[in-house]
Tab-separated table of C-alpha atoms in Angstrom:
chain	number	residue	atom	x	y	z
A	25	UNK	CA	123.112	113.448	95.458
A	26	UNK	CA	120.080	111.995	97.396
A	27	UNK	CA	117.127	114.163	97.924
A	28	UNK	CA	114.760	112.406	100.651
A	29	UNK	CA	111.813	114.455	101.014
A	30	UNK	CA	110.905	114.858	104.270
A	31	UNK	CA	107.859	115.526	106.449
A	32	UNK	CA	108.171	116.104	110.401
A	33	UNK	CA	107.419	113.492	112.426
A	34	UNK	CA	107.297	110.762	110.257
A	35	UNK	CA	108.248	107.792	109.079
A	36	UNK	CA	111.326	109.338	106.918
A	37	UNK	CA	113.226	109.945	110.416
A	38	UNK	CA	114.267	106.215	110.231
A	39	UNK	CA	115.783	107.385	106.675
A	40	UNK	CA	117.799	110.077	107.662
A	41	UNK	CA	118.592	108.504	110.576
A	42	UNK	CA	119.929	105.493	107.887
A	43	UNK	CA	121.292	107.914	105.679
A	44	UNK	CA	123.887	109.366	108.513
A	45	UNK	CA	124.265	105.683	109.578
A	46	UNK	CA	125.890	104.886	106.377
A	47	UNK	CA	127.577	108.381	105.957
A	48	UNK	CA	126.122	109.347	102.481
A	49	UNK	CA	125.719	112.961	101.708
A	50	UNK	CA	122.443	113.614	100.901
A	51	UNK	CA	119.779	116.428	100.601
A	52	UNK	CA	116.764	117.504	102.718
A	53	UNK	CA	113.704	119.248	100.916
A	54	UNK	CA	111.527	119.517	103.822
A	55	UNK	CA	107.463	119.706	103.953
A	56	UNK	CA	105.206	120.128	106.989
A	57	UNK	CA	102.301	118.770	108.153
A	58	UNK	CA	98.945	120.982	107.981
A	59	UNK	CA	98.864	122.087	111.987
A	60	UNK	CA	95.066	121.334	111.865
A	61	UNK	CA	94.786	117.605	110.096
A	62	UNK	CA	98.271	116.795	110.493
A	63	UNK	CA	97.777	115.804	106.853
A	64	UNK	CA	100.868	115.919	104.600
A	65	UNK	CA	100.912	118.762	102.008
A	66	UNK	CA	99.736	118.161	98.699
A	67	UNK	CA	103.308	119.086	97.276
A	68	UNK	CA	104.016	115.787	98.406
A	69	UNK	CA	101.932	114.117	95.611
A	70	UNK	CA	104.103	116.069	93.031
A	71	UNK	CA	107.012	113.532	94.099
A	72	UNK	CA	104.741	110.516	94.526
A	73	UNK	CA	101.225	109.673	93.219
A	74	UNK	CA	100.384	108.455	96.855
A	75	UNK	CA	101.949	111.905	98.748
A	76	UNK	CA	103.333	110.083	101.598
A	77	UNK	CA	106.852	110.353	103.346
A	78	UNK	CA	109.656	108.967	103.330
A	79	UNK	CA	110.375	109.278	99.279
A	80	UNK	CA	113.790	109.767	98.411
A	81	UNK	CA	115.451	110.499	95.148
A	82	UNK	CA	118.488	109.203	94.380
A	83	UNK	CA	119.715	110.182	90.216
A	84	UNK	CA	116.746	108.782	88.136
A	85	UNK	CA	115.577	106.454	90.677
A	86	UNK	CA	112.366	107.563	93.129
A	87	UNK	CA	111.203	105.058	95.912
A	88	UNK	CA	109.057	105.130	98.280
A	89	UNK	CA	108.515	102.742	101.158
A	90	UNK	CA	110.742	102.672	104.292
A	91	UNK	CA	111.549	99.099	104.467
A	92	UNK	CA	111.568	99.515	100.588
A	93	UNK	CA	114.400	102.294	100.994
A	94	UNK	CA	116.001	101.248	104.276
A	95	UNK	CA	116.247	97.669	101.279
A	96	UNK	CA	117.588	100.052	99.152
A	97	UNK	CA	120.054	102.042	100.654
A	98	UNK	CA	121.951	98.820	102.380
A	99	UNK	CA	122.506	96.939	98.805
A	100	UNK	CA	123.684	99.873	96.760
A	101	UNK	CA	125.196	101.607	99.736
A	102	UNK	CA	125.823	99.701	102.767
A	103	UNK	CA	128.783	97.664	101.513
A	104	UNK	CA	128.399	95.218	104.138
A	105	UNK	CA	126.835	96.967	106.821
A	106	UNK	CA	123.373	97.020	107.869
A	107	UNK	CA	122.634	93.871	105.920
A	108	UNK	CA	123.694	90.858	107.236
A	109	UNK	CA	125.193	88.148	104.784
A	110	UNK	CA	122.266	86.852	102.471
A	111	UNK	CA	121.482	82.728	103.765
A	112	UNK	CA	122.695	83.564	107.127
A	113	UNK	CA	120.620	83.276	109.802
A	114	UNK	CA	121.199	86.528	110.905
A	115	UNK	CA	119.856	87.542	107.328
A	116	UNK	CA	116.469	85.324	107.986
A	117	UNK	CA	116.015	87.844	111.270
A	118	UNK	CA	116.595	90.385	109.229
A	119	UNK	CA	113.937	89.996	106.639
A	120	UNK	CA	111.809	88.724	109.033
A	121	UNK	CA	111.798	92.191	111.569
A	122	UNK	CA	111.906	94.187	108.234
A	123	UNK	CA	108.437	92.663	107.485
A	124	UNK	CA	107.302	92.557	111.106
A	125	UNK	CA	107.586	96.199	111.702
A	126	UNK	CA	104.669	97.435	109.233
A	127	UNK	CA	102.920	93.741	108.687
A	128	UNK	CA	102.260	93.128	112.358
A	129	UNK	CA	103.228	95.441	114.721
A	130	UNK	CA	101.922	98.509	113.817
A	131	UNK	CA	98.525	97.600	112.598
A	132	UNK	CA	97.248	97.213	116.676
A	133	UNK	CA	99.132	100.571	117.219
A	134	UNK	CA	97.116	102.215	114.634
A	135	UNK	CA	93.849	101.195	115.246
A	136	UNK	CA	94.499	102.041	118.918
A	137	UNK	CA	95.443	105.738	117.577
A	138	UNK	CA	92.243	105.611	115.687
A	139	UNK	CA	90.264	105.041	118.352
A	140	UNK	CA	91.822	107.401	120.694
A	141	UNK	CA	91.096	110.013	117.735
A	142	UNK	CA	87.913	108.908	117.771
A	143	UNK	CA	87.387	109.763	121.443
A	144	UNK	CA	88.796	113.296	121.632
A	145	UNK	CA	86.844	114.306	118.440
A	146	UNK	CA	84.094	117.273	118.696
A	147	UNK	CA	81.012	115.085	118.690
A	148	UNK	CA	77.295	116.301	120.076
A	149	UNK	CA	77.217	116.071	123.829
A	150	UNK	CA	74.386	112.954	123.302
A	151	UNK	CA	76.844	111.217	121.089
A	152	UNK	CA	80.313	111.684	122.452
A	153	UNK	CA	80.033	109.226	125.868
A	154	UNK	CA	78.321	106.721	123.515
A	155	UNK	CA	81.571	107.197	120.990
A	156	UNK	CA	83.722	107.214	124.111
A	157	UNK	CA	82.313	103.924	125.335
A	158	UNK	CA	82.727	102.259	121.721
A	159	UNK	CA	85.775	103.122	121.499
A	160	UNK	CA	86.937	101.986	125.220
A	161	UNK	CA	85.265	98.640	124.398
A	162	UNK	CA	86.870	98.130	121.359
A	163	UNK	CA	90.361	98.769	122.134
A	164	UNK	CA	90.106	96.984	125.857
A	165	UNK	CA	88.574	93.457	124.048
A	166	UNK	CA	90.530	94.009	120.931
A	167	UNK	CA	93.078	96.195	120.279
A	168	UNK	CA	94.704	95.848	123.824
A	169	UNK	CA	95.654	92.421	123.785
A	170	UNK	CA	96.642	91.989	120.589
A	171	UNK	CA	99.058	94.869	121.326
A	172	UNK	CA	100.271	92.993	124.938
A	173	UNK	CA	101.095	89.945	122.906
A	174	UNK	CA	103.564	91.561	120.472
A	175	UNK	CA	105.100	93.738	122.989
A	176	UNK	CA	105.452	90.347	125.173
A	177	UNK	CA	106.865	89.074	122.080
A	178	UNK	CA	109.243	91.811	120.970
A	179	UNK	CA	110.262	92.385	124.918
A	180	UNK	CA	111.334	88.235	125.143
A	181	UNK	CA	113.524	88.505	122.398
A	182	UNK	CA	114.807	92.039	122.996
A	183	UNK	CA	115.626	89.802	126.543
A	184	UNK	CA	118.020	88.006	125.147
A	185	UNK	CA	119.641	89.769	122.236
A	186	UNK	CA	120.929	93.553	121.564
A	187	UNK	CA	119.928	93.998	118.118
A	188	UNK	CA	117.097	92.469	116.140
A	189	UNK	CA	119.612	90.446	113.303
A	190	UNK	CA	122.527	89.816	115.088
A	191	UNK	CA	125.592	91.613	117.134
A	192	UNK	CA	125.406	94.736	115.539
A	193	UNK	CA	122.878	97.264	114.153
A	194	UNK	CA	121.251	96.565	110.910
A	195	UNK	CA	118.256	98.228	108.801
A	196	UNK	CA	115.896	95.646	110.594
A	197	UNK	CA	116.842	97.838	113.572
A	198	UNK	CA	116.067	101.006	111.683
A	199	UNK	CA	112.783	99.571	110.302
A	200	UNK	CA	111.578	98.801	113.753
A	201	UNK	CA	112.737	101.908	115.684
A	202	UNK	CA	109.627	103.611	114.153
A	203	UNK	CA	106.912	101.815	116.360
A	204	UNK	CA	109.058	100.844	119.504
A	205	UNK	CA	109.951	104.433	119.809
A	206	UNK	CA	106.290	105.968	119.087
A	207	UNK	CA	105.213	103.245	122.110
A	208	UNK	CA	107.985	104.533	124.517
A	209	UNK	CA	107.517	108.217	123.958
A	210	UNK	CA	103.682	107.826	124.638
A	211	UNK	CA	104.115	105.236	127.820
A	212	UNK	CA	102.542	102.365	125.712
A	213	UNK	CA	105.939	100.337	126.650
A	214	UNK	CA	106.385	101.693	130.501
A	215	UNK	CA	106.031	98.077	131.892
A	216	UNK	CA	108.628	97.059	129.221
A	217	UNK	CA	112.399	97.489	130.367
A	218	UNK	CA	113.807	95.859	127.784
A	219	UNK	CA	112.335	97.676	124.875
A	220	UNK	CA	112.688	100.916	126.701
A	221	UNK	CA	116.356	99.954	127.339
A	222	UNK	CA	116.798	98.969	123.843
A	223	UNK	CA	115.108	102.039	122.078
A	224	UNK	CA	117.283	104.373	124.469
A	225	UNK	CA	120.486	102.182	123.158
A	226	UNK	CA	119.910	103.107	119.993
A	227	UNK	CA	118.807	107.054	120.372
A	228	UNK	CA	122.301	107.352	121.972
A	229	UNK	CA	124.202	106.959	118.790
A	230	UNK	CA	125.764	109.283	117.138
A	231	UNK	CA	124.315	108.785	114.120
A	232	UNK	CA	120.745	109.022	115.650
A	233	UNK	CA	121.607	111.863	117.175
A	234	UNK	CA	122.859	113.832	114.011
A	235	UNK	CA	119.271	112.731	112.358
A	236	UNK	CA	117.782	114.229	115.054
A	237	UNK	CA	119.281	117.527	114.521
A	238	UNK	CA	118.795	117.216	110.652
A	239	UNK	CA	115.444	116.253	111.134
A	240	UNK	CA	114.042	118.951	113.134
A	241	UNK	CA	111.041	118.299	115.250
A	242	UNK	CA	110.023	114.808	116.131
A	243	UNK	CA	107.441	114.337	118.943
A	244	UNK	CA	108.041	110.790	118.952
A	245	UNK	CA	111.618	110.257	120.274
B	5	UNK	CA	110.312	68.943	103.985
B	6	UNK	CA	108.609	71.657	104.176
B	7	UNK	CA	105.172	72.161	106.239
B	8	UNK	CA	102.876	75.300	106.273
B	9	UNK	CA	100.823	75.814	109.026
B	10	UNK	CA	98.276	76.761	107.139
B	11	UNK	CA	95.054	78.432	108.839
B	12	UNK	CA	92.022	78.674	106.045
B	13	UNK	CA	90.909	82.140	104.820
B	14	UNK	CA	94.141	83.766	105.763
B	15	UNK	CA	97.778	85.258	104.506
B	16	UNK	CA	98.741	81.552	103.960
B	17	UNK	CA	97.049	80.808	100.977
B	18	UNK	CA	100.133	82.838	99.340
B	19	UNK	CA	102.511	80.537	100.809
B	20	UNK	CA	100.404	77.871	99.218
B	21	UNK	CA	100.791	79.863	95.853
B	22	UNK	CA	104.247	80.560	96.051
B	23	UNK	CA	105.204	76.666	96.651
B	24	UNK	CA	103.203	75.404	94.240
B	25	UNK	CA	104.794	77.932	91.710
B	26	UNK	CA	108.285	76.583	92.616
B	27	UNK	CA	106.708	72.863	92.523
B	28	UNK	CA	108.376	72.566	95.724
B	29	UNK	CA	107.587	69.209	98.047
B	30	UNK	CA	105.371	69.969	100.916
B	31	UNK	CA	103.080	68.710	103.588
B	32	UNK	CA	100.084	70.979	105.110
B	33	UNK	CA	99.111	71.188	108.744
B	34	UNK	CA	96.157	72.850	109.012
B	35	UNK	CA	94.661	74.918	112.133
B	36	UNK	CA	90.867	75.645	111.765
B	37	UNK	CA	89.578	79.548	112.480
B	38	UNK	CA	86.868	79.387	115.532
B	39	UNK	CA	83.806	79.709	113.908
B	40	UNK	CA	82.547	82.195	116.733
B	41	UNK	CA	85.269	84.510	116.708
B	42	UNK	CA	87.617	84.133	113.627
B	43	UNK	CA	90.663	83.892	115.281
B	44	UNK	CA	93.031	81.395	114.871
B	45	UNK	CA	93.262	78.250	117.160
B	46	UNK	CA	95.766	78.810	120.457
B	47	UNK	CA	97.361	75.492	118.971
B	48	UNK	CA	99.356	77.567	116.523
B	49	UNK	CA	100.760	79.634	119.324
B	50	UNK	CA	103.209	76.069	120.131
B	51	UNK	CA	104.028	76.951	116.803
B	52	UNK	CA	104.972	80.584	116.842
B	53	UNK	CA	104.712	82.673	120.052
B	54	UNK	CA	102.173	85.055	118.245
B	55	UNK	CA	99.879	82.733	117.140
B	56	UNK	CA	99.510	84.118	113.232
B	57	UNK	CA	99.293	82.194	109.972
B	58	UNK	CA	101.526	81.383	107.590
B	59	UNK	CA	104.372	79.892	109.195
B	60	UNK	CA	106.903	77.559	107.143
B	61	UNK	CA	108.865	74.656	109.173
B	62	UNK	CA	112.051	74.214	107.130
B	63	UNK	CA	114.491	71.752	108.674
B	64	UNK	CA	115.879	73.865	111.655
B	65	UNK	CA	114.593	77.177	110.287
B	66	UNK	CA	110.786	78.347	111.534
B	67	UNK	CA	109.539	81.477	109.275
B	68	UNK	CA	106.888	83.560	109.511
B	69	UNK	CA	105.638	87.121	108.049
B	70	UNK	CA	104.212	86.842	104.981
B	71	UNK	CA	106.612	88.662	103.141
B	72	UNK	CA	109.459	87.262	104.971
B	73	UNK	CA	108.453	83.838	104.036
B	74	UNK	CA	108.032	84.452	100.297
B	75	UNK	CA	111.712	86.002	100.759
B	76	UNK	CA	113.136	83.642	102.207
B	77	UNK	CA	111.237	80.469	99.422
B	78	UNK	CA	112.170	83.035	96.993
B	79	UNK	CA	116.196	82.712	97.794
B	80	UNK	CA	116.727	79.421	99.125
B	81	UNK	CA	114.549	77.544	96.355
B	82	UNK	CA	113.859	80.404	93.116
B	83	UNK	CA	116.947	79.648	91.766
B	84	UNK	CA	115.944	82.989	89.477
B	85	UNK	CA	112.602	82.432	89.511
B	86	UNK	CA	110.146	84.834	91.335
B	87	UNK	CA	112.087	87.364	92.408
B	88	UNK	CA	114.271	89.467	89.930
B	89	UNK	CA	118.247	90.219	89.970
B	90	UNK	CA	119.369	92.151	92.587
B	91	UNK	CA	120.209	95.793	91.956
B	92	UNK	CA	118.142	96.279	88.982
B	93	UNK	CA	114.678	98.624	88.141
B	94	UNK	CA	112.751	94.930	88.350
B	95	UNK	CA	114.338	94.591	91.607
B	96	UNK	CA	113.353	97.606	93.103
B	97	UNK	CA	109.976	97.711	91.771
B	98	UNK	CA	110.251	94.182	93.403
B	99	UNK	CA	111.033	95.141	96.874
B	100	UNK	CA	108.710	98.101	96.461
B	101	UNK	CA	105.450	96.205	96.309
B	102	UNK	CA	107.121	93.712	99.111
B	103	UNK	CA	106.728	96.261	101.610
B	104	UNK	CA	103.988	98.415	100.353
B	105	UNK	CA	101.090	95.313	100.114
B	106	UNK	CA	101.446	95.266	104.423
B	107	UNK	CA	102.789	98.461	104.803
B	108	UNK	CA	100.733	100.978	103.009
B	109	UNK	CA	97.599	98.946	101.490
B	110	UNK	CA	96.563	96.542	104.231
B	111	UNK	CA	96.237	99.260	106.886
B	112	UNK	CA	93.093	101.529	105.235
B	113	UNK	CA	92.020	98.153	104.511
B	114	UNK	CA	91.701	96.842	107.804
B	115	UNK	CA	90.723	100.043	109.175
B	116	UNK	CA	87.733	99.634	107.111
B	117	UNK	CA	86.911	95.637	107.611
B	118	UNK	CA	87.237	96.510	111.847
B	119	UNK	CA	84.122	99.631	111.373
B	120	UNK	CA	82.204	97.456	109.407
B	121	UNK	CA	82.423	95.141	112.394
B	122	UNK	CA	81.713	97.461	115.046
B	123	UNK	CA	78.108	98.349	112.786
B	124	UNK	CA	77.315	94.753	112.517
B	125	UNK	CA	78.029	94.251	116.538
B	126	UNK	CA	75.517	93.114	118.820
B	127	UNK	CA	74.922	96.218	120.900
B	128	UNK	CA	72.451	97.837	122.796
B	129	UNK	CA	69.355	98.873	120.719
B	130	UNK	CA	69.638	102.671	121.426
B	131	UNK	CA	73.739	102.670	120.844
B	132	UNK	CA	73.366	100.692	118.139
B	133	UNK	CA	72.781	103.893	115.814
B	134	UNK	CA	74.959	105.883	117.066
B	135	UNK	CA	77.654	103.118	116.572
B	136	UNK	CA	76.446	102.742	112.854
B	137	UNK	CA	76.782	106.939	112.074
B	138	UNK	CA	80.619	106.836	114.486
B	139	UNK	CA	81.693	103.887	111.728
B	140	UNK	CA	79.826	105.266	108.750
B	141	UNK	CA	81.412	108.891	108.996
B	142	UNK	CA	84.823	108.114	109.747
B	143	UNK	CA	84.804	105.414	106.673
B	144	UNK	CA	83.287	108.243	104.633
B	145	UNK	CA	85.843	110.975	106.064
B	146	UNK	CA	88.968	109.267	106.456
B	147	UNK	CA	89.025	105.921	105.456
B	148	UNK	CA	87.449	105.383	102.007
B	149	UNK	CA	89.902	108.461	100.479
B	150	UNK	CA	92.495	106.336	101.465
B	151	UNK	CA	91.351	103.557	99.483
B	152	UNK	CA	90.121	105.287	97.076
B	153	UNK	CA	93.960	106.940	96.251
B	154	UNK	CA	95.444	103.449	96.652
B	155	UNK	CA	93.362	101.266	94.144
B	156	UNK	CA	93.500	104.530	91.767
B	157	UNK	CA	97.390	104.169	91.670
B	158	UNK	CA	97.519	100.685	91.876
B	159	UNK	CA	94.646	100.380	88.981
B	160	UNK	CA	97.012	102.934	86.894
B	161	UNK	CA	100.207	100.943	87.706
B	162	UNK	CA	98.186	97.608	86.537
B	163	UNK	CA	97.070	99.859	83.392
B	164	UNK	CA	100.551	99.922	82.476
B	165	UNK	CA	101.940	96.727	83.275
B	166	UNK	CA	101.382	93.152	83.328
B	167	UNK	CA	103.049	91.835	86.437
B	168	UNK	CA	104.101	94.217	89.301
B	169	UNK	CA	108.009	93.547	89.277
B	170	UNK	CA	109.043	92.960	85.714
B	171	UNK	CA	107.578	90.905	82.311
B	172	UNK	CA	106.676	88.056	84.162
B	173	UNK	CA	105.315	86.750	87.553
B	174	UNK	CA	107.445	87.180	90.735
B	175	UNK	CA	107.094	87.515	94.774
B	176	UNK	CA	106.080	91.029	94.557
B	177	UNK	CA	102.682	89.468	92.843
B	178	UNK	CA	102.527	86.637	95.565
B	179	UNK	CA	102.343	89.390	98.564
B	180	UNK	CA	100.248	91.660	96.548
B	181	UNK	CA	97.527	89.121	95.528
B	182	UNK	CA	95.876	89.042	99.315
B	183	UNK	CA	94.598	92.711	99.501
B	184	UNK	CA	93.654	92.677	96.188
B	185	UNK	CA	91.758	89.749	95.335
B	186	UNK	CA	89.898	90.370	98.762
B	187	UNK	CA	88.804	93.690	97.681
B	188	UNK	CA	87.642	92.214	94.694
B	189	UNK	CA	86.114	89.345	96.064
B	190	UNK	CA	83.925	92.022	98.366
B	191	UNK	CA	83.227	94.531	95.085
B	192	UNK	CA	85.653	96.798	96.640
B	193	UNK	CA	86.996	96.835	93.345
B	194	UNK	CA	84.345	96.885	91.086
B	195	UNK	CA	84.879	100.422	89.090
B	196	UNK	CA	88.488	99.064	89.017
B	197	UNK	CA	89.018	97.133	85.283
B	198	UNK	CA	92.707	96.743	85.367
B	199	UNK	CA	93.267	95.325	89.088
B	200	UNK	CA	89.831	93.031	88.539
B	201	UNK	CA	91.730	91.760	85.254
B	202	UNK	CA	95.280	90.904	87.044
B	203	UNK	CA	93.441	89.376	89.753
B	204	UNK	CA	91.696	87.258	87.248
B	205	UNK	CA	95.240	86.716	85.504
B	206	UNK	CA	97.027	85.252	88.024
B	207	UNK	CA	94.046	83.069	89.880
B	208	UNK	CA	94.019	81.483	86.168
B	209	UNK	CA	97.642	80.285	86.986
B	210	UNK	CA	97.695	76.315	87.189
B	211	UNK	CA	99.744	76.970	90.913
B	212	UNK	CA	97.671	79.074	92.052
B	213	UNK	CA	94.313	76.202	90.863
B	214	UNK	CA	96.643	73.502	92.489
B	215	UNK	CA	96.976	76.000	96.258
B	216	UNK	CA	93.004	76.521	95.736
B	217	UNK	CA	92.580	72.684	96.042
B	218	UNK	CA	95.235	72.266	98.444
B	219	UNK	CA	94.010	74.699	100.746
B	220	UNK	CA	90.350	73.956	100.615
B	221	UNK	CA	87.601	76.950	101.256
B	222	UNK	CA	88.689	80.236	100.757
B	223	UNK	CA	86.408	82.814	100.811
B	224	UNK	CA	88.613	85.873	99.682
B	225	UNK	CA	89.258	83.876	95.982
């Protein structure tokens, strides 16, 4: 059976959402977040040296990773779905969004989380508009546009296809739900119909849906 | 033929690598960093919409994302080499570091390389120390821990074996070799024996001497 551990709102949704995607039967063992770092729990580091989620344990194999597992999953599981056909072009898309996800796109989106952390922090008064104004600065010269181009980018091709490799869903879909969905929830992708449209397209499956449920809580869908 | 649009001191020196470890034919087209502001020329953007280095020209087929490209070399032209059978330990091990070198070591990373900038901004003299204790404590707080438990696992990982994926050299080593030989190359590393002595293992590689002339300066070797 395949144990993913789990922490709330987190990167491992995209797992169980993949998990109930491909039908398996699998196991949650669930850990919160401390409500006052939103750190994960040390219990975490018990399963994995680096205490992140998603892990998932599956017999005598332990991974970690989501693009990693969502890899996984599709080769020993997916039996043709979720992966297209290896040379295709199709499969080049694939690989390409798997890597895109983490690589490119959310780098901007978490230094821009940074810095908003930055600004809401309990700081002396004489400190905090000076903190505020670095942090303004930074994101408006820096983090901003490099965030406009890849949502320009992502909302182009998102233009003219429905899924990321192809006619149907595949993990490349999973691996970038994480991100696009995060962006939507908070407003970062108002001005963006097609991602919006596309993220909603995918929350309405049925699959989704049953993660959600699994899941519990997740502030960012 | 093959071309890499190669931009100097970036993510393209492991394309370099990885085609000179396949002794593949190729031809370099090189794009020159602004020396005021490090970015990348808006040439490459006629290349790519996003404007990022490496990209690989392939016939018909335009790649980019690091980790997509050395997937993609990796199948069409490994013919076994570099990346290990499908569905076995190697394999996932493989895949692991893939995702993790972007996904999970490049972010603290960066996090870290973008406060150092802010302290060695021009600013106003009385921000500037304020700036300098904003970046200082949230390196100390929240970034360097991160680091800290990443190099200690990857430093026991490289304690314990020789290449990342496997008994010999493969793509997982390729997309690793950036954040590490950078943090070495900037002392990052320094109390870290077993990730300075891989780093030092593979930049002994003849490919990897043959990219270093091909590529011409790189600061993070």
């Amino acid at each position: 059976m395949i144990i993913l551990h789990h922490l709330n709102n987190s990167r491992s949704q995209r797992i169980l959402w993949m998990l109930e995607e491909l039908e398996l039967p699998y196991e949650i063992k669930r850990y919160e977040r401390d409500s006052k770092t939103m750190l994960a729990p040390p219990s975490l580091r018990q399963v994995h040296p680096l205490g992140k989620s998603p892990i998932i344990s599956d017999g005598e194999v332990t991974m970690a990773e989501s693009g990693a597992i969502i890899e996984y999953l599709g080769q020993k599981y997916g039996d043709g779905r979720l992966i297209p056909e290896t040379g295709s072009a199709d499969y080049r898309q694939y690989i390409y969004w798997m890597h895109y996800a983490e690589g490119s796109l959310m780098p901007p989106l978490l230094l821009r989380l940074v810095f908003e952390a930055i600004k809401s922090k309990p700081l002396p008064f004489f400190i905090k508009p000076v903190a505020r104004k670095i942090a303004d600065e930074t994101t408006r010269q820096f983090i901003a546009p490099q965030i406009k181009t890849h949502f320009d980018y992502v909302e182009k091709f998102l233009g003219e296809h429905e899924w990321m490799a192809g006619h149907k869903l595949t993990g490349a879909d999973i691996q970038m739900s994480f991100p696009l969905e995060a962006s939507v929830a908070r407003g970062v992708a108002d001005s963006y119909p097609n991602i919006t449209a596309y993220v909603k397209r995918f929350q309405e499956r049925p699959a989704y849906q049953r993660a959600l449920q699994a899941g519990g809580d997740y502030d960012y869908a």
